[in-house]
């Protein structure tokens, strides 16, 4: 069975500071890993996706994530936070059979001016 | 290309009633998945349909059902509604692919309130 753990349900950062969101996964097969963002009253928008082509994955809006197999981690970072980054972020994993996504609990990011 | 559309966007029902939600995928996408989002349980997978066949199913009671039509549009139905069914129901579509791990594109969701 696959599972995803996101450390910290809430993160507060100052505008211009580093954003670091932690994600650890458990999967019995090589996983596909995703980060999605959800703005209030909206659906989920894909930030980036890991498919084993490269361990450092660059996404939209300046976000990137690094896949570390030895740590079973896929942490999301952005060097400089912007007010528009305030949202909820979800890490997700899927396996090789079908498109079932297993999500972490989400991390809500607050950006302080 | 138009994105994933879901109708209706908001719905209020009473306990015991049934409800049908609709999802139109991105043109050319053949896989449609449904998720339930609640504050307590987070995002949970309901089921996935591919070429009119249910390919994956989550751990939900039989009151939750779905189907997919030949044009890839999908509906989900919840019968005998309970208060705990109040949630945001998200639909996602994926490009054709049999290996799994395809990127899922989400619609805006249908917010269901059960009174």
GROMACS .gro file of C-alpha atoms in nm:
model
  228
    1UNK     CA    1   0.000   0.000   0.000
    2UNK     CA    2   0.114   0.351  -0.073
    3UNK     CA    3   0.111   0.636   0.174
    4UNK     CA    4   0.226   0.997   0.193
    5UNK     CA    5   0.318   1.201   0.498
    6UNK     CA    6   0.347   1.577   0.491
    7UNK     CA    7   0.520   1.722   0.794
    8UNK     CA    8   0.348   2.033   0.922
    9UNK     CA    9  -0.013   2.111   0.846
   10UNK     CA   10   0.062   2.484   0.856
   11UNK     CA   11   0.374   2.676   0.754
   12UNK     CA   12   0.424   3.050   0.793
   13UNK     CA   13   0.696   3.227   0.592
   14UNK     CA   14   0.789   3.587   0.532
   15UNK     CA   15   0.769   3.730   0.184
   16UNK     CA   16   1.105   3.673   0.016
   17UNK     CA   17   1.203   3.386   0.245
   18UNK     CA   18   1.263   3.024   0.151
   19UNK     CA   19   0.960   2.799   0.129
   20UNK     CA   20   1.025   2.435   0.228
   21UNK     CA   21   0.744   2.182   0.238
   22UNK     CA   22   0.827   1.830   0.345
   23UNK     CA   23   0.689   1.511   0.194
   24UNK     CA   24   0.780   1.150   0.268
   25UNK     CA   25   0.626   0.858   0.082
   26UNK     CA   26   0.593   0.487   0.119
   27UNK     CA   27   0.557   0.276  -0.189
   28UNK     CA   28   0.632  -0.085  -0.274
   29UNK     CA   29   0.703   0.003  -0.636
   30UNK     CA   30   0.895   0.287  -0.800
   31UNK     CA   31   0.652   0.571  -0.754
   32UNK     CA   32   0.525   0.860  -0.954
   33UNK     CA   33   0.528   1.165  -0.726
   34UNK     CA   34   0.335   1.487  -0.760
   35UNK     CA   35   0.293   1.823  -0.592
   36UNK     CA   36  -0.038   2.003  -0.635
   37UNK     CA   37  -0.152   2.344  -0.511
   38UNK     CA   38  -0.505   2.439  -0.416
   39UNK     CA   39  -0.622   2.798  -0.389
   40UNK     CA   40  -0.940   2.877  -0.194
   41UNK     CA   41  -1.258   2.749  -0.357
   42UNK     CA   42  -1.067   2.597  -0.647
   43UNK     CA   43  -0.957   2.255  -0.765
   44UNK     CA   44  -0.601   2.125  -0.764
   45UNK     CA   45  -0.333   2.260  -0.996
   46UNK     CA   46  -0.024   2.056  -1.081
   47UNK     CA   47   0.303   2.217  -0.969
   48UNK     CA   48   0.540   1.941  -1.074
   49UNK     CA   49   0.578   1.568  -1.127
   50UNK     CA   50   0.858   1.316  -1.075
   51UNK     CA   51   0.882   1.030  -1.322
   52UNK     CA   52   1.240   0.907  -1.266
   53UNK     CA   53   1.390   1.108  -1.552
   54UNK     CA   54   1.575   1.340  -1.312
   55UNK     CA   55   1.592   1.365  -0.936
   56UNK     CA   56   1.556   1.744  -0.933
   57UNK     CA   57   1.227   1.846  -1.084
   58UNK     CA   58   1.142   2.202  -1.176
   59UNK     CA   59   0.782   2.312  -1.176
   60UNK     CA   60   0.572   2.617  -1.231
   61UNK     CA   61   0.587   2.943  -1.035
   62UNK     CA   62   0.951   2.890  -0.934
   63UNK     CA   63   0.892   2.571  -0.735
   64UNK     CA   64   1.116   2.267  -0.750
   65UNK     CA   65   1.139   1.935  -0.570
   66UNK     CA   66   1.415   1.682  -0.517
   67UNK     CA   67   1.354   1.309  -0.516
   68UNK     CA   68   1.571   1.124  -0.263
   69UNK     CA   69   1.515   0.752  -0.278
   70UNK     CA   70   1.733   0.674   0.024
   71UNK     CA   71   1.521   0.907   0.237
   72UNK     CA   72   1.191   0.829   0.057
   73UNK     CA   73   1.140   1.202   0.038
   74UNK     CA   74   1.017   1.451  -0.220
   75UNK     CA   75   1.041   1.792  -0.054
   76UNK     CA   76   0.915   2.104  -0.230
   77UNK     CA   77   1.109   2.430  -0.223
   78UNK     CA   78   1.090   2.783  -0.356
   79UNK     CA   79   1.381   3.022  -0.293
   80UNK     CA   80   1.174   3.334  -0.241
   81UNK     CA   81   0.811   3.336  -0.126
   82UNK     CA   82   0.557   3.564  -0.284
   83UNK     CA   83   0.223   3.669  -0.141
   84UNK     CA   84   0.053   3.477  -0.421
   85UNK     CA   85   0.205   3.152  -0.288
   86UNK     CA   86  -0.044   3.150   0.000
   87UNK     CA   87  -0.242   2.831  -0.062
   88UNK     CA   88  -0.262   2.468   0.040
   89UNK     CA   89  -0.008   2.227  -0.103
   90UNK     CA   90  -0.053   1.854  -0.147
   91UNK     CA   91   0.204   1.584  -0.212
   92UNK     CA   92   0.070   1.274  -0.385
   93UNK     CA   93   0.192   0.936  -0.506
   94UNK     CA   94   0.063   0.692  -0.766
   95UNK     CA   95   0.184   0.353  -0.872
   96UNK     CA   96   0.208   0.172  -1.201
   97UNK     CA   97  -0.150   0.046  -1.217
   98UNK     CA   98  -0.399   0.310  -1.314
   99UNK     CA   99  -0.412   0.667  -1.199
  100UNK     CA  100  -0.513   0.641  -0.835
  101UNK     CA  101  -0.352   0.922  -0.639
  102UNK     CA  102  -0.281   0.886  -0.268
  103UNK     CA  103  -0.251   1.229  -0.107
  104UNK     CA  104  -0.077   1.359   0.198
  105UNK     CA  105  -0.273   1.562   0.449
  106UNK     CA  106  -0.174   1.892   0.293
  107UNK     CA  107   0.027   2.191   0.415
  108UNK     CA  108  -0.132   2.534   0.431
  109UNK     CA  109   0.118   2.811   0.357
  110UNK     CA  110   0.074   3.159   0.501
  111UNK     CA  111   0.296   3.434   0.359
  112UNK     CA  112   0.358   3.734   0.584
  113UNK     CA  113   0.443   4.072   0.432
  114UNK     CA  114  -0.825   2.325  -2.476
  115UNK     CA  115  -1.103   2.364  -2.228
  116UNK     CA  116  -1.029   2.230  -1.882
  117UNK     CA  117  -1.221   1.978  -1.677
  118UNK     CA  118  -1.572   2.099  -1.604
  119UNK     CA  119  -1.795   1.987  -1.323
  120UNK     CA  120  -2.164   2.051  -1.271
  121UNK     CA  121  -2.323   2.165  -1.058
  122UNK     CA  122  -2.070   2.370  -0.861
  123UNK     CA  123  -2.280   2.382  -0.546
  124UNK     CA  124  -2.552   2.156  -0.418
  125UNK     CA  125  -2.763   2.134  -0.104
  126UNK     CA  126  -2.946   1.810  -0.025
  127UNK     CA  127  -3.112   1.657   0.279
  128UNK     CA  128  -3.032   1.329   0.446
  129UNK     CA  129  -3.170   1.026   0.267
  130UNK     CA  130  -3.181   1.189  -0.075
  131UNK     CA  131  -2.960   1.090  -0.364
  132UNK     CA  132  -2.739   1.309  -0.581
  133UNK     CA  133  -2.571   1.286  -0.920
  134UNK     CA  134  -2.261   1.487  -1.006
  135UNK     CA  135  -2.128   1.531  -1.357
  136UNK     CA  136  -1.778   1.568  -1.496
  137UNK     CA  137  -1.663   1.648  -1.849
  138UNK     CA  138  -1.296   1.568  -1.905
  139UNK     CA  139  -1.045   1.750  -2.120
  140UNK     CA  140  -1.095   1.663  -2.485
  141UNK     CA  141  -0.903   1.346  -2.573
  142UNK     CA  142  -0.870   1.226  -2.214
  143UNK     CA  143  -1.011   0.881  -2.152
  144UNK     CA  144  -0.944   0.838  -1.780
  145UNK     CA  145  -1.163   1.009  -1.523
  146UNK     CA  146  -1.108   0.984  -1.149
  147UNK     CA  147  -1.317   1.109  -0.858
  148UNK     CA  148  -1.198   1.227  -0.519
  149UNK     CA  149  -1.370   1.337  -0.201
  150UNK     CA  150  -1.218   1.620   0.001
  151UNK     CA  151  -1.322   1.686   0.361
  152UNK     CA  152  -1.151   1.876   0.644
  153UNK     CA  153  -1.134   1.562   0.855
  154UNK     CA  154  -1.029   1.297   0.604
  155UNK     CA  155  -0.850   1.508   0.347
  156UNK     CA  156  -0.840   1.398  -0.016
  157UNK     CA  157  -0.958   1.044  -0.071
  158UNK     CA  158  -0.982   0.847  -0.394
  159UNK     CA  159  -1.328   0.725  -0.488
  160UNK     CA  160  -1.286   0.552  -0.824
  161UNK     CA  161  -1.133   0.575  -1.169
  162UNK     CA  162  -1.295   0.502  -1.502
  163UNK     CA  163  -1.110   0.431  -1.823
  164UNK     CA  164  -1.288   0.362  -2.152
  165UNK     CA  165  -1.622   0.315  -1.971
  166UNK     CA  166  -1.479   0.055  -1.728
  167UNK     CA  167  -1.403   0.102  -1.362
  168UNK     CA  168  -1.027   0.051  -1.335
  169UNK     CA  169  -0.968   0.136  -0.968
  170UNK     CA  170  -1.188   0.172  -0.664
  171UNK     CA  171  -1.130   0.331  -0.325
  172UNK     CA  172  -1.263   0.230   0.015
  173UNK     CA  173  -1.607   0.383   0.005
  174UNK     CA  174  -1.943   0.216   0.072
  175UNK     CA  175  -2.160   0.094  -0.211
  176UNK     CA  176  -2.376   0.407  -0.183
  177UNK     CA  177  -2.107   0.573  -0.392
  178UNK     CA  178  -2.116   0.469  -0.755
  179UNK     CA  179  -2.007   0.602  -1.087
  180UNK     CA  180  -2.012   0.548  -1.456
  181UNK     CA  181  -1.847   0.671  -1.771
  182UNK     CA  182  -2.006   0.728  -2.107
  183UNK     CA  183  -1.866   0.662  -2.453
  184UNK     CA  184  -1.767   1.029  -2.487
  185UNK     CA  185  -1.562   0.994  -2.163
  186UNK     CA  186  -1.798   1.211  -1.961
  187UNK     CA  187  -1.851   1.069  -1.616
  188UNK     CA  188  -2.112   1.083  -1.345
  189UNK     CA  189  -2.097   0.983  -0.983
  190UNK     CA  190  -2.399   0.906  -0.772
  191UNK     CA  191  -2.442   0.901  -0.399
  192UNK     CA  192  -2.756   0.737  -0.269
  193UNK     CA  193  -2.912   0.769   0.076
  194UNK     CA  194  -2.709   1.075   0.165
  195UNK     CA  195  -2.561   1.109   0.512
  196UNK     CA  196  -2.439   1.423   0.688
  197UNK     CA  197  -2.083   1.295   0.654
  198UNK     CA  198  -2.112   1.303   0.276
  199UNK     CA  199  -2.083   1.681   0.287
  200UNK     CA  200  -1.762   1.748   0.098
  201UNK     CA  201  -1.594   1.890  -0.207
  202UNK     CA  202  -1.606   1.630  -0.484
  203UNK     CA  203  -1.326   1.666  -0.733
  204UNK     CA  204  -1.305   1.511  -1.076
  205UNK     CA  205  -0.977   1.469  -1.261
  206UNK     CA  206  -0.900   1.355  -1.613
  207UNK     CA  207  -0.581   1.207  -1.758
  208UNK     CA  208  -0.442   1.162  -2.108
  209UNK     CA  209  -0.462   0.815  -2.265
  210UNK     CA  210  -0.209   0.583  -2.109
  211UNK     CA  211  -0.217   0.234  -1.969
  212UNK     CA  212   0.098   0.237  -1.759
  213UNK     CA  213  -0.031   0.457  -1.481
  214UNK     CA  214   0.128   0.766  -1.335
  215UNK     CA  215  -0.036   0.994  -1.585
  216UNK     CA  216  -0.079   1.355  -1.480
  217UNK     CA  217  -0.430   1.423  -1.355
  218UNK     CA  218  -0.595   1.753  -1.434
  219UNK     CA  219  -0.855   1.858  -1.183
  220UNK     CA  220  -1.184   2.038  -1.221
  221UNK     CA  221  -1.307   2.308  -0.981
  222UNK     CA  222  -1.515   2.061  -0.783
  223UNK     CA  223  -1.875   2.030  -0.671
  224UNK     CA  224  -1.939   2.138  -0.314
  225UNK     CA  225  -2.213   1.921  -0.162
  226UNK     CA  226  -2.382   2.016   0.162
  227UNK     CA  227  -2.608   1.757   0.326
  228UNK     CA  228  -2.855   1.891   0.582
   0.00000   0.00000   0.00000
